[in-house]
C-alpha atoms as a printed R data frame, in Angstrom:
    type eleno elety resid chain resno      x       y       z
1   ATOM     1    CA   UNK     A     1 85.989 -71.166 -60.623
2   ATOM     2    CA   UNK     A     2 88.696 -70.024 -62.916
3   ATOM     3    CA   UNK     A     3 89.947 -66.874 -62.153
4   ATOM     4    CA   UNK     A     4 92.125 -66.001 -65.911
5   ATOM     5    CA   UNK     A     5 92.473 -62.782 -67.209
6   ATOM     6    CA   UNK     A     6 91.616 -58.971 -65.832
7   ATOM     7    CA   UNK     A     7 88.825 -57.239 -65.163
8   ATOM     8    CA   UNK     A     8 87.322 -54.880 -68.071
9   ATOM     9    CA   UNK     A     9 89.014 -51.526 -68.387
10  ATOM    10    CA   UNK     A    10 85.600 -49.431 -68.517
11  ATOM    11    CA   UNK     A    11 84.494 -51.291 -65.830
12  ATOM    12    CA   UNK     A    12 87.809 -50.923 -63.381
13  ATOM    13    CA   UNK     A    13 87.804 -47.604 -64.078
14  ATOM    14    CA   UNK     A    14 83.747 -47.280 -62.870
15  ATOM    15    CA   UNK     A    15 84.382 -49.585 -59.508
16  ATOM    16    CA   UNK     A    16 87.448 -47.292 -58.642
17  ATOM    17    CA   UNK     A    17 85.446 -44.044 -58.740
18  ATOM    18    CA   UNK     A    18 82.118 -45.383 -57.417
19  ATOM    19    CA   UNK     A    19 83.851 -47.276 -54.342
20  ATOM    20    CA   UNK     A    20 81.144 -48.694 -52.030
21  ATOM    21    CA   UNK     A    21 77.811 -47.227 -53.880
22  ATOM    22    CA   UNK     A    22 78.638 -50.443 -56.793
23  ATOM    23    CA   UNK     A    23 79.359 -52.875 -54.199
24  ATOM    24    CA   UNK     A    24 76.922 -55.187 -52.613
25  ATOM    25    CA   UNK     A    25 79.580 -55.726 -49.679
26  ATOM    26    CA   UNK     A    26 80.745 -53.666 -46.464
27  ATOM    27    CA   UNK     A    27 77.260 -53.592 -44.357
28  ATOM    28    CA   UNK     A    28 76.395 -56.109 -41.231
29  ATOM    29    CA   UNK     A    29 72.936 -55.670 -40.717
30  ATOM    30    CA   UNK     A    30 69.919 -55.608 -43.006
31  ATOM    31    CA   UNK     A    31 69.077 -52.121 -42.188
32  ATOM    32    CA   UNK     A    32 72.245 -51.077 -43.283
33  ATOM    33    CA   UNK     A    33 71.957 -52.592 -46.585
34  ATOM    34    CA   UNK     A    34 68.314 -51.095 -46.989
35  ATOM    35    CA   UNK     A    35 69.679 -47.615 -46.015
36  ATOM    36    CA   UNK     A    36 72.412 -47.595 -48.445
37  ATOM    37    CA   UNK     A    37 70.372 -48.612 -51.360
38  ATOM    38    CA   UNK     A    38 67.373 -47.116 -50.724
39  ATOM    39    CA   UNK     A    39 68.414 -43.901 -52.653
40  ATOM    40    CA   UNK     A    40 66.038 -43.008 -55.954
41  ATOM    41    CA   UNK     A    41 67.859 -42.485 -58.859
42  ATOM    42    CA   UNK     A    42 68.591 -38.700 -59.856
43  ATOM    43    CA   UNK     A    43 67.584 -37.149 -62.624
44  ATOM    44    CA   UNK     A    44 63.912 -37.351 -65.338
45  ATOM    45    CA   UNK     A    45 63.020 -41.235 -65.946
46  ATOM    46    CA   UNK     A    46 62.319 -42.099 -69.827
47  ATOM    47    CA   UNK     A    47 59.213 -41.377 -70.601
48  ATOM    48    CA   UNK     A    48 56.858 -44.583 -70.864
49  ATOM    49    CA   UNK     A    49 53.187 -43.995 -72.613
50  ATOM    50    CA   UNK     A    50 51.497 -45.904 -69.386
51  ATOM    51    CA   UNK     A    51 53.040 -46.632 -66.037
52  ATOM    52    CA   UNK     A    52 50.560 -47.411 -63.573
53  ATOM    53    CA   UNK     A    53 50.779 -49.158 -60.327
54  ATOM    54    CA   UNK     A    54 47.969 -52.045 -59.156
55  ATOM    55    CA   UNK     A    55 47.862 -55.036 -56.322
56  ATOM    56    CA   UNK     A    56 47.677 -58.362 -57.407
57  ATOM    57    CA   UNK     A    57 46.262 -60.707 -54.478
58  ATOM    58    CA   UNK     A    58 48.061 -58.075 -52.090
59  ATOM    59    CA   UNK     A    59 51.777 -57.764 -54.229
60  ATOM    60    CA   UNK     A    60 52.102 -54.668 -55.512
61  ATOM    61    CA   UNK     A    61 52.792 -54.594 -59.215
62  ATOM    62    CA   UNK     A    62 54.035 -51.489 -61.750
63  ATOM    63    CA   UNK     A    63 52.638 -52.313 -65.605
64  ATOM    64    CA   UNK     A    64 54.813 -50.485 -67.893
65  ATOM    65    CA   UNK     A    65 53.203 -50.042 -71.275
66  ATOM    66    CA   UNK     A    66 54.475 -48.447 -74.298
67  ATOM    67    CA   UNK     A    67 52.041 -48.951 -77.342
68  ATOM    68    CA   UNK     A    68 48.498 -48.869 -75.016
69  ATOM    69    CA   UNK     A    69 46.514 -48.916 -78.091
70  ATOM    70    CA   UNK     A    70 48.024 -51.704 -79.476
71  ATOM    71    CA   UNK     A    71 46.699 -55.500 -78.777
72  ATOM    72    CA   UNK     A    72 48.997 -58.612 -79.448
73  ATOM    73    CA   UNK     A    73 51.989 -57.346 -77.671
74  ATOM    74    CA   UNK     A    74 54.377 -59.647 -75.162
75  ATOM    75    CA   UNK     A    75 54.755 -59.050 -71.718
76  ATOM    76    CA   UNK     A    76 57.627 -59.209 -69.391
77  ATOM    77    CA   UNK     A    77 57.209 -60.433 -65.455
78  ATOM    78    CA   UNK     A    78 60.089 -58.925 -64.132
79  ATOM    79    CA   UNK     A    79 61.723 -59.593 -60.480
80  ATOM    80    CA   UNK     A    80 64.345 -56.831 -59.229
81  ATOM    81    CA   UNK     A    81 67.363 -57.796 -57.581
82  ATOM    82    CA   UNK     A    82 68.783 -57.591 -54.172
83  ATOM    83    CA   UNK     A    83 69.976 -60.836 -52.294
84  ATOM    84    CA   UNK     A    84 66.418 -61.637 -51.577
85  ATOM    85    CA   UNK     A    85 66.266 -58.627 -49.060
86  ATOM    86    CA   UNK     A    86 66.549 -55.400 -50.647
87  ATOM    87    CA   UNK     A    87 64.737 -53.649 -53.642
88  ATOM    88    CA   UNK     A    88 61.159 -52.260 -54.314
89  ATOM    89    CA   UNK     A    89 59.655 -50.779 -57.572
90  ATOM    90    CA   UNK     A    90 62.311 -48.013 -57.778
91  ATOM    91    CA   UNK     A    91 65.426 -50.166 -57.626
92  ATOM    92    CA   UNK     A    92 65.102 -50.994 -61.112
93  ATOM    93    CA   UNK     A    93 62.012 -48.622 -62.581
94  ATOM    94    CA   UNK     A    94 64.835 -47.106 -65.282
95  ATOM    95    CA   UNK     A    95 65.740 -50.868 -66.695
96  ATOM    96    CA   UNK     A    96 62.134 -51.690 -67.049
97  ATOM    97    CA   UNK     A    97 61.255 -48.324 -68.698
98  ATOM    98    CA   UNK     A    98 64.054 -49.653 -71.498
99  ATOM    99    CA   UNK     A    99 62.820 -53.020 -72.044
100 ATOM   100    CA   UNK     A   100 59.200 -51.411 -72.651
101 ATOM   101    CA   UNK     A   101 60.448 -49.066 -74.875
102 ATOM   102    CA   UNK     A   102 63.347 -51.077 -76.993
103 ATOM   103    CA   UNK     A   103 61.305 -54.145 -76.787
104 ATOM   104    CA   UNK     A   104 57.952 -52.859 -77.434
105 ATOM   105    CA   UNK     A   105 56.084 -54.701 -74.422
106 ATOM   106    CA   UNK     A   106 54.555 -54.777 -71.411
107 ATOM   107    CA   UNK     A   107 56.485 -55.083 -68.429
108 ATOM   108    CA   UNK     A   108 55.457 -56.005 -65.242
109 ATOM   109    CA   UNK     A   109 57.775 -55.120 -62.134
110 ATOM   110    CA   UNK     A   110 57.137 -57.087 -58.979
111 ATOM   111    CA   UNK     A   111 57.354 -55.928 -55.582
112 ATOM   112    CA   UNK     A   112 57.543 -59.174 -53.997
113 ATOM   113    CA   UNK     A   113 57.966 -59.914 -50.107
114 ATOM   114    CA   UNK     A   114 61.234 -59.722 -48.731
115 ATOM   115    CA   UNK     A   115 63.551 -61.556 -46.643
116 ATOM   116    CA   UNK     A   116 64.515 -62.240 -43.712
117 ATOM   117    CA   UNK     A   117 61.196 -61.078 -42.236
118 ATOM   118    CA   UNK     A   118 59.460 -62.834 -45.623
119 ATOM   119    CA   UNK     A   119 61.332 -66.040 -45.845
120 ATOM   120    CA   UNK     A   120 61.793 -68.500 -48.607
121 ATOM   121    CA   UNK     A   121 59.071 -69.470 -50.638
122 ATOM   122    CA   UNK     A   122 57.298 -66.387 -49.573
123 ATOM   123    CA   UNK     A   123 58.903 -64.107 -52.972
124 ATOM   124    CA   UNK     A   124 58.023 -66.971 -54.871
125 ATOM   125    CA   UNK     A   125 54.679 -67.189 -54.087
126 ATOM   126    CA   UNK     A   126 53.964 -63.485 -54.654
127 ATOM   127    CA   UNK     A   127 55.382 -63.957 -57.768
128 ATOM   128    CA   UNK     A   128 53.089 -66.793 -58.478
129 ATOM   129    CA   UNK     A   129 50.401 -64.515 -58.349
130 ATOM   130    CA   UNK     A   130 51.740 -61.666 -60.256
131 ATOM   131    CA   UNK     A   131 51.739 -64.278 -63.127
132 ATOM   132    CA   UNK     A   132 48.541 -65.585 -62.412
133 ATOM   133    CA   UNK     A   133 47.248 -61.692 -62.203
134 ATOM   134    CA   UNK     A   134 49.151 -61.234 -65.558
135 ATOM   135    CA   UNK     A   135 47.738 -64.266 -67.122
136 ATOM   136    CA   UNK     A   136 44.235 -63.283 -66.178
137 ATOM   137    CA   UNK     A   137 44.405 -59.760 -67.841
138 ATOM   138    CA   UNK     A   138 46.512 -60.098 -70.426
139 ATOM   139    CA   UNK     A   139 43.664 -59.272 -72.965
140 ATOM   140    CA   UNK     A   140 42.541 -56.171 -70.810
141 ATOM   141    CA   UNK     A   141 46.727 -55.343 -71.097
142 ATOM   142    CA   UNK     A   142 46.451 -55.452 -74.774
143 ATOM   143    CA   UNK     A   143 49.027 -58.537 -74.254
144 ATOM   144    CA   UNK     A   144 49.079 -61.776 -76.151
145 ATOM   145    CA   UNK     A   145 48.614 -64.837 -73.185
146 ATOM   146    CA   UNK     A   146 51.027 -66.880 -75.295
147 ATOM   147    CA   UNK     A   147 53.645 -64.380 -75.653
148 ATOM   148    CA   UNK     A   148 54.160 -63.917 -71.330
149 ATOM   149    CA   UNK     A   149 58.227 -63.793 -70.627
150 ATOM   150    CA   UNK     A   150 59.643 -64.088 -66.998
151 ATOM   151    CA   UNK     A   151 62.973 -62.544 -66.122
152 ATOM   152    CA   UNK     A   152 65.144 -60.586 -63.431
153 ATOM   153    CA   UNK     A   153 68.670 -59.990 -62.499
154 ATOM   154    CA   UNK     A   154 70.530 -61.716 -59.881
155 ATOM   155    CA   UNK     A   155 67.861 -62.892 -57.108
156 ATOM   156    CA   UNK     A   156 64.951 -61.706 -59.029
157 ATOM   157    CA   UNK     A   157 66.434 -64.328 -61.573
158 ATOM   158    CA   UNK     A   158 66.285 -66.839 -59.133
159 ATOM   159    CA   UNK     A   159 62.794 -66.065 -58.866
160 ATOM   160    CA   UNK     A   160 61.730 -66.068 -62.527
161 ATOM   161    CA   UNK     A   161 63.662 -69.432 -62.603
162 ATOM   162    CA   UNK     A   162 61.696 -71.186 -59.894
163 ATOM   163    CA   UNK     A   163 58.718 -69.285 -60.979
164 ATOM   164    CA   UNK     A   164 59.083 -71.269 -64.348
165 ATOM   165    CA   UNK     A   165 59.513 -74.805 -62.368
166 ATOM   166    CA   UNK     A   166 56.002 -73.723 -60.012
167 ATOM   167    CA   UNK     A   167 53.937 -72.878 -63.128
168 ATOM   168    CA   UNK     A   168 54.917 -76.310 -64.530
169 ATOM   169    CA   UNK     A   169 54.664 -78.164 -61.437
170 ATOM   170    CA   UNK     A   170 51.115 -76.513 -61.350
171 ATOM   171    CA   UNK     A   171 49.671 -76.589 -64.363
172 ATOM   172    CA   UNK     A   172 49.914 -72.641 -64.578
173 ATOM   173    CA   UNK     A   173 50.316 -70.096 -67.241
174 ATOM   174    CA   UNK     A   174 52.697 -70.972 -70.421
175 ATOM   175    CA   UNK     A   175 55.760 -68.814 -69.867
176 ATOM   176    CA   UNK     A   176 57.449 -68.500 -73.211
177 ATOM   177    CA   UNK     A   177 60.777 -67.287 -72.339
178 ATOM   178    CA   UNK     A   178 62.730 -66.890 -69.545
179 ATOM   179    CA   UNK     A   179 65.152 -64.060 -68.893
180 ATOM   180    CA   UNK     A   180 68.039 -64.938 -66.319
181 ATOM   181    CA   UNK     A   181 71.215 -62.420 -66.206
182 ATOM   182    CA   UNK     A   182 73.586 -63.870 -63.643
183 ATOM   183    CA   UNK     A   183 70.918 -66.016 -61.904
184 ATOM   184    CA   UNK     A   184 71.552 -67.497 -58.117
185 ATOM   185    CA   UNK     A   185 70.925 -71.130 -58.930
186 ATOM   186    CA   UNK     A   186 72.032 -72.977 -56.011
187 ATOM   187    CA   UNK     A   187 72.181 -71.348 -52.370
188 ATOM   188    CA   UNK     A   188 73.490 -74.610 -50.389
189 ATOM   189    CA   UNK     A   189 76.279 -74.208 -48.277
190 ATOM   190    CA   UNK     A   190 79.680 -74.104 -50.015
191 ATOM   191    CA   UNK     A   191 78.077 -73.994 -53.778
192 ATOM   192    CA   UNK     A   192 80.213 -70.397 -54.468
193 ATOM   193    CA   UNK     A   193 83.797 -70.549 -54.591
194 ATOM   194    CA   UNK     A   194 86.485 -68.495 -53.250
195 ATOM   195    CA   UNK     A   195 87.195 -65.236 -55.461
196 ATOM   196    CA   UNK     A   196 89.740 -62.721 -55.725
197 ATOM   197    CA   UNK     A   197 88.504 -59.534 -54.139
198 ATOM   198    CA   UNK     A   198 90.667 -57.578 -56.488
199 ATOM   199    CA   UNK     A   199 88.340 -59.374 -59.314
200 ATOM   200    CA   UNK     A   200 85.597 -59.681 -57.788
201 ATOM   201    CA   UNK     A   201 84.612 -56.116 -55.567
202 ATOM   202    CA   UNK     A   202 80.842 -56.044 -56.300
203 ATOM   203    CA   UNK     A   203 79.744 -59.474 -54.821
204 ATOM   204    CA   UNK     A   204 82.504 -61.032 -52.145
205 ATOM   205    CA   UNK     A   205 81.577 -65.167 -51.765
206 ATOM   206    CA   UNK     A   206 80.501 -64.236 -47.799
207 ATOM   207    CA   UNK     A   207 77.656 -61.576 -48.757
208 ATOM   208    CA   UNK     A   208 76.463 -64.201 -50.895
209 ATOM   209    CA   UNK     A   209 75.889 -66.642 -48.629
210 ATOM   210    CA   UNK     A   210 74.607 -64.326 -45.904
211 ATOM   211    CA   UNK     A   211 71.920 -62.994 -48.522
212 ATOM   212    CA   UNK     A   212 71.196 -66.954 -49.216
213 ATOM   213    CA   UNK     A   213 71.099 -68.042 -45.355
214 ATOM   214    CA   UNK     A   214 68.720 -64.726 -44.810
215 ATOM   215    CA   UNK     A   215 66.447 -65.508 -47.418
216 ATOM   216    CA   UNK     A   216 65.857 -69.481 -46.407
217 ATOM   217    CA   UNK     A   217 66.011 -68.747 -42.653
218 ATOM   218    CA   UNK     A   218 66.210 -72.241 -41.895
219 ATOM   219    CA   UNK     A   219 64.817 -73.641 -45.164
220 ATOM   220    CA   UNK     A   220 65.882 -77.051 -47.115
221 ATOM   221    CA   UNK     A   221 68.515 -75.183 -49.386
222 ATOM   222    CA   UNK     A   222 68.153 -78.311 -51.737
223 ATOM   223    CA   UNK     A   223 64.723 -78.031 -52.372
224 ATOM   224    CA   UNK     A   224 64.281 -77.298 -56.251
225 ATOM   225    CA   UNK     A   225 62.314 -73.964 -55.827
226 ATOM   226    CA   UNK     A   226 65.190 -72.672 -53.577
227 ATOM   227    CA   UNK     A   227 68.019 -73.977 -56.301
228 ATOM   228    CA   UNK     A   228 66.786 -75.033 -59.337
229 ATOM   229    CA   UNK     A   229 70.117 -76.299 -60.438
230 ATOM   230    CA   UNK     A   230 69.683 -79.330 -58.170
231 ATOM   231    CA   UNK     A   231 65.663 -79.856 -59.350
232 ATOM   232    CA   UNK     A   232 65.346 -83.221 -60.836
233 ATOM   233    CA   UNK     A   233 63.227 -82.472 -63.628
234 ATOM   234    CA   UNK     A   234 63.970 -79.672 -66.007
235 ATOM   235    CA   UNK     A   235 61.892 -81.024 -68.872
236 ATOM   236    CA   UNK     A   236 59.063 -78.969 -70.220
237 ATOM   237    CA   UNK     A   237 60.523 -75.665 -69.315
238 ATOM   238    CA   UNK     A   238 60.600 -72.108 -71.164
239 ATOM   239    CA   UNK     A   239 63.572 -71.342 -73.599
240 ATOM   240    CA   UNK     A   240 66.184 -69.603 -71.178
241 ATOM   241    CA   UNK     A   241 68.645 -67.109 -72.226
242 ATOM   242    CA   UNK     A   242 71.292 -66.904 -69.332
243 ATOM   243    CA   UNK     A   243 74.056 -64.021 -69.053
244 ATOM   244    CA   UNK     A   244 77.075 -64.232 -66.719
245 ATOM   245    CA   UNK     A   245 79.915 -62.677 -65.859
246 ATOM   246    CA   UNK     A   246 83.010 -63.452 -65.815
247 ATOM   247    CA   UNK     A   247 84.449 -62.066 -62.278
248 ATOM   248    CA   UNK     A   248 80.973 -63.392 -60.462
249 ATOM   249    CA   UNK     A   249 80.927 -65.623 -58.302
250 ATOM   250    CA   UNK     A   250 77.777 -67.110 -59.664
251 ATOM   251    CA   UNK     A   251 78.748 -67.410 -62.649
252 ATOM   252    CA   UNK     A   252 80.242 -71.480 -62.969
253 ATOM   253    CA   UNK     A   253 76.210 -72.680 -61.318
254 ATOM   254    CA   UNK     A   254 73.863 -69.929 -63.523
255 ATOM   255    CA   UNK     A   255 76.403 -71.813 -66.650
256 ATOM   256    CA   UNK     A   256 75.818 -75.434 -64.900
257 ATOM   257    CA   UNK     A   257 72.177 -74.758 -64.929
258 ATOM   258    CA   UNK     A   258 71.631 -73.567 -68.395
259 ATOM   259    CA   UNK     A   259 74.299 -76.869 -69.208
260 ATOM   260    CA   UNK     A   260 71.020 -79.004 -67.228
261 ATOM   261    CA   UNK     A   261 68.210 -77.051 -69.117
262 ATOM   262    CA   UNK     A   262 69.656 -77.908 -72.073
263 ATOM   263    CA   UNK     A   263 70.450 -81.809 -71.456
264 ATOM   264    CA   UNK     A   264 66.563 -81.601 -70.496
265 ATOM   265    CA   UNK     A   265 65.296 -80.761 -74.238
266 ATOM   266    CA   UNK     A   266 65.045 -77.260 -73.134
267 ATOM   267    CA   UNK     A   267 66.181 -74.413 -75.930
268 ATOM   268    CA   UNK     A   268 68.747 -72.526 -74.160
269 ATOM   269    CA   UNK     A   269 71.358 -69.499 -74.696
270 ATOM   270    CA   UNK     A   270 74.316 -68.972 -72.460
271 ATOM   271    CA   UNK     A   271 76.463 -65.909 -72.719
272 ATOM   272    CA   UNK     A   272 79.689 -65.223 -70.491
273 ATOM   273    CA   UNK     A   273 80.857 -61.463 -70.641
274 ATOM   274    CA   UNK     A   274 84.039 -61.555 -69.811
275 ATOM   275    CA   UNK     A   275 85.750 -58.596 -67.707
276 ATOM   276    CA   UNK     A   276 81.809 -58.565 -66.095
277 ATOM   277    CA   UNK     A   277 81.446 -58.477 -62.556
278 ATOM   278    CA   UNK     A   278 78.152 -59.498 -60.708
279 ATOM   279    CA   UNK     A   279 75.557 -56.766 -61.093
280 ATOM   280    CA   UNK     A   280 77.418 -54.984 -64.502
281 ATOM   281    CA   UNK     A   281 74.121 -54.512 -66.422
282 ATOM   282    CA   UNK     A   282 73.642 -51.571 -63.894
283 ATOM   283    CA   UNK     A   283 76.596 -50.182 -64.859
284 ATOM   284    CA   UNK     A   284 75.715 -49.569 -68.596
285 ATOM   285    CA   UNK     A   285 75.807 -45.651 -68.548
286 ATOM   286    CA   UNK     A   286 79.625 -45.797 -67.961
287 ATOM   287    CA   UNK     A   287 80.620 -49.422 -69.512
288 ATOM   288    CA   UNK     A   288 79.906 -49.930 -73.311
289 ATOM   289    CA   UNK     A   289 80.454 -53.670 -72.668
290 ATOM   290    CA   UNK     A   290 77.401 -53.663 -70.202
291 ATOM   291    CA   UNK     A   291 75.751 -51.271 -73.061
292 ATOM   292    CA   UNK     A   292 76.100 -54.609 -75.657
293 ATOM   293    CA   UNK     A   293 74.854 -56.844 -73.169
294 ATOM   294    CA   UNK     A   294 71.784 -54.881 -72.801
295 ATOM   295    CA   UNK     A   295 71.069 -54.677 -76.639
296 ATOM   296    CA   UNK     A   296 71.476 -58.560 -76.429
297 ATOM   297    CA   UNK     A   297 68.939 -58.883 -73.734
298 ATOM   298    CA   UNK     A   298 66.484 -56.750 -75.855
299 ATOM   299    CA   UNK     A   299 67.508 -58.436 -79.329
300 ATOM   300    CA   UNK     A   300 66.575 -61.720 -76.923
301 ATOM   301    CA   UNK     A   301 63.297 -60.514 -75.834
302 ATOM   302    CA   UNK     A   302 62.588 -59.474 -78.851
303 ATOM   303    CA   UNK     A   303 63.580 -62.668 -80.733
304 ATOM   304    CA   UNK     A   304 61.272 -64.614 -78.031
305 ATOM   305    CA   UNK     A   305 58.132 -62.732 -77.785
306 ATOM   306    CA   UNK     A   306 57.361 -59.901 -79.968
307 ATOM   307    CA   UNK     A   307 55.454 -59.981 -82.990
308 ATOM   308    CA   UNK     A   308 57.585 -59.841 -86.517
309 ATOM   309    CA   UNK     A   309 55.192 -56.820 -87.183
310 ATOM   310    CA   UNK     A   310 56.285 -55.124 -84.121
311 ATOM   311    CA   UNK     A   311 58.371 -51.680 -84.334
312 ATOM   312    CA   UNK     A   312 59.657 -51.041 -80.802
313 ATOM   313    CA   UNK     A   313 60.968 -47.567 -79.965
314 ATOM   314    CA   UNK     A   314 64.652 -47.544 -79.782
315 ATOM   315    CA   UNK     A   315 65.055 -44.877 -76.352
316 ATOM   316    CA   UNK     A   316 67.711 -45.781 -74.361
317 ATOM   317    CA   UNK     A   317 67.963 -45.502 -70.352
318 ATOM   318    CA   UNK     A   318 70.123 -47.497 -67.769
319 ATOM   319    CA   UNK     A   319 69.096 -49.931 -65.308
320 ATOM   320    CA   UNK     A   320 68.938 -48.697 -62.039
């Protein structure tokens, strides 16, 4: 990785005045992590028309959906972020109340299993059957089977990722889009480079790799379900749009892997924000550049899997 140029001002200014609480570094231990992050976002959430909360084969799912009485309308699967071993409906209940809303779909947040006491492919899996739960009521959902999106941030990109290689491999649902802001790609040893601290204070390389070596416990970090950058075959996959950032030290294998998906046949969008660090999109209340990123990941969805009849509501919130 290139390290060039500085990071946003907006964003500087944010880091400096948040200190730890936007950092995924400075704990030891899982329970420290899970402490510090499992504070629930202050203030009234948007207002959804239906958020209800079901179990699919024993994962616990929360359907967001803003136009109930109207059929036809895409759905999003959507996997929170969190190093594989953080995160639960709340983390990100804001973000998915926006992409309902904006978008004018269903979303579907997944509470999947977490590492270490969950181990690789054990998230994957539950998020095999969300889709397969998804799939299976999309007409009771009001959504259209052929319009079914997959998507997180960070981790829960990793997930929709793989998820799109399992359904393949298994002759599952389509998926007609795949959503994948600064994805984790490739967790074997040594695949993240070093990085400035100074430019890079939300995700240090060495929290990276603990959050990968936690999550496989042991695993084949080359298998393609672990790091579908290394997967053989990337033919016959859903059109990806991936973001990165610049200051992340994911960023050069999420932009390697959408470089692979597209040698493959497979329609794909990469964007690089620069001045971005890892994790910005949750910054959008106080950083207009995260702001733009966000319209582009609803102009995206939109683009992909809503109707051209379609008139989404355009209520804002931040992801959380």
């Amino acid at each position: 990785m290139v390290i060039a140029g500085e990071l946003d001002p907006d964003l500087a200014a944010f880091l400096s005045k948040a200190g730890p609480a936007a950092s995924l570094s400075g704990e030891t231990s899982v329970e420290a992590f899970r402490a510090r992050f499992a504070r629930r976002p202050a203030g009234t959430p948007e207002t959804v028309a239906s958020v209800h909360d079901v179990a699919a084969s024993g994962v616990n799912l929360r359907v967001y959906d803003p136009q109930p009485a109207n059929p036809g309308k895409g759905a999003l699967l959507f996997f929170h972020g969190g190093g594989f071993i953080i995160g639960d409906l709340e983390q990100q209940d804001g973000f998915c109340r926006l992409l309902a809303n904006r978008v004018g779909i269903v979303v579907v947040s997944v509470d999947y299993r977490l590492a270490p006491e969950h181990p690789y492919p054990a998230a994957i899996e539950d998020g095999w059957s969300a889709l397969g739960w998804l799939s299976d009521n999309a007409r009771q959902l009001g959504v259209d089977p052929a319009r079914l999106a997959v998507g997180g941030t960070s981790a829960g990109a990793s997930l929709a990722a793989a998820l799109c290689l399992v359904s393949r491999d298994r002759g599952g649902p389509s998926i007609a889009f795949q959503l994948l802001p600064y994805p984790a790609t490739d967790l074997r040893p040594g695949a993240w480079p070093e990085t400035s601290d100074t430019l890079n204070p939300v995700l240090p390389r060495e929290t990276a790799e603990w959050f990968a070596s936690l999550y496989l416990s042991g695993g084949d970090p080359a298998q393609a379900y672990a790091s579908p950058l290394v997967a053989a075959d990337l033919s016959r996959l859903p059109p990806a749009f991936i973001l990165t950032a610049e200051f992340d030290p994911l960023r050069d294998e999420a932009e390697a892997y959408g470089a692979r998906l597209r040698s493959a046949g497979v329609e794909v969008s990469v964007k690089r924000y620069t001045g971005m660090t890892h994790m910005f999109l949750s910054f959008a209340a106080a950083v207009p550049a995260a702001a733009r990123a966000i319209d582009d990941i609803v102009n995206a969805l939109r683009a992909a899997i809503v109707q051209p009849a379609a008139a989404p509501s355009d209520a804002r919130a931040q992801p959380r």
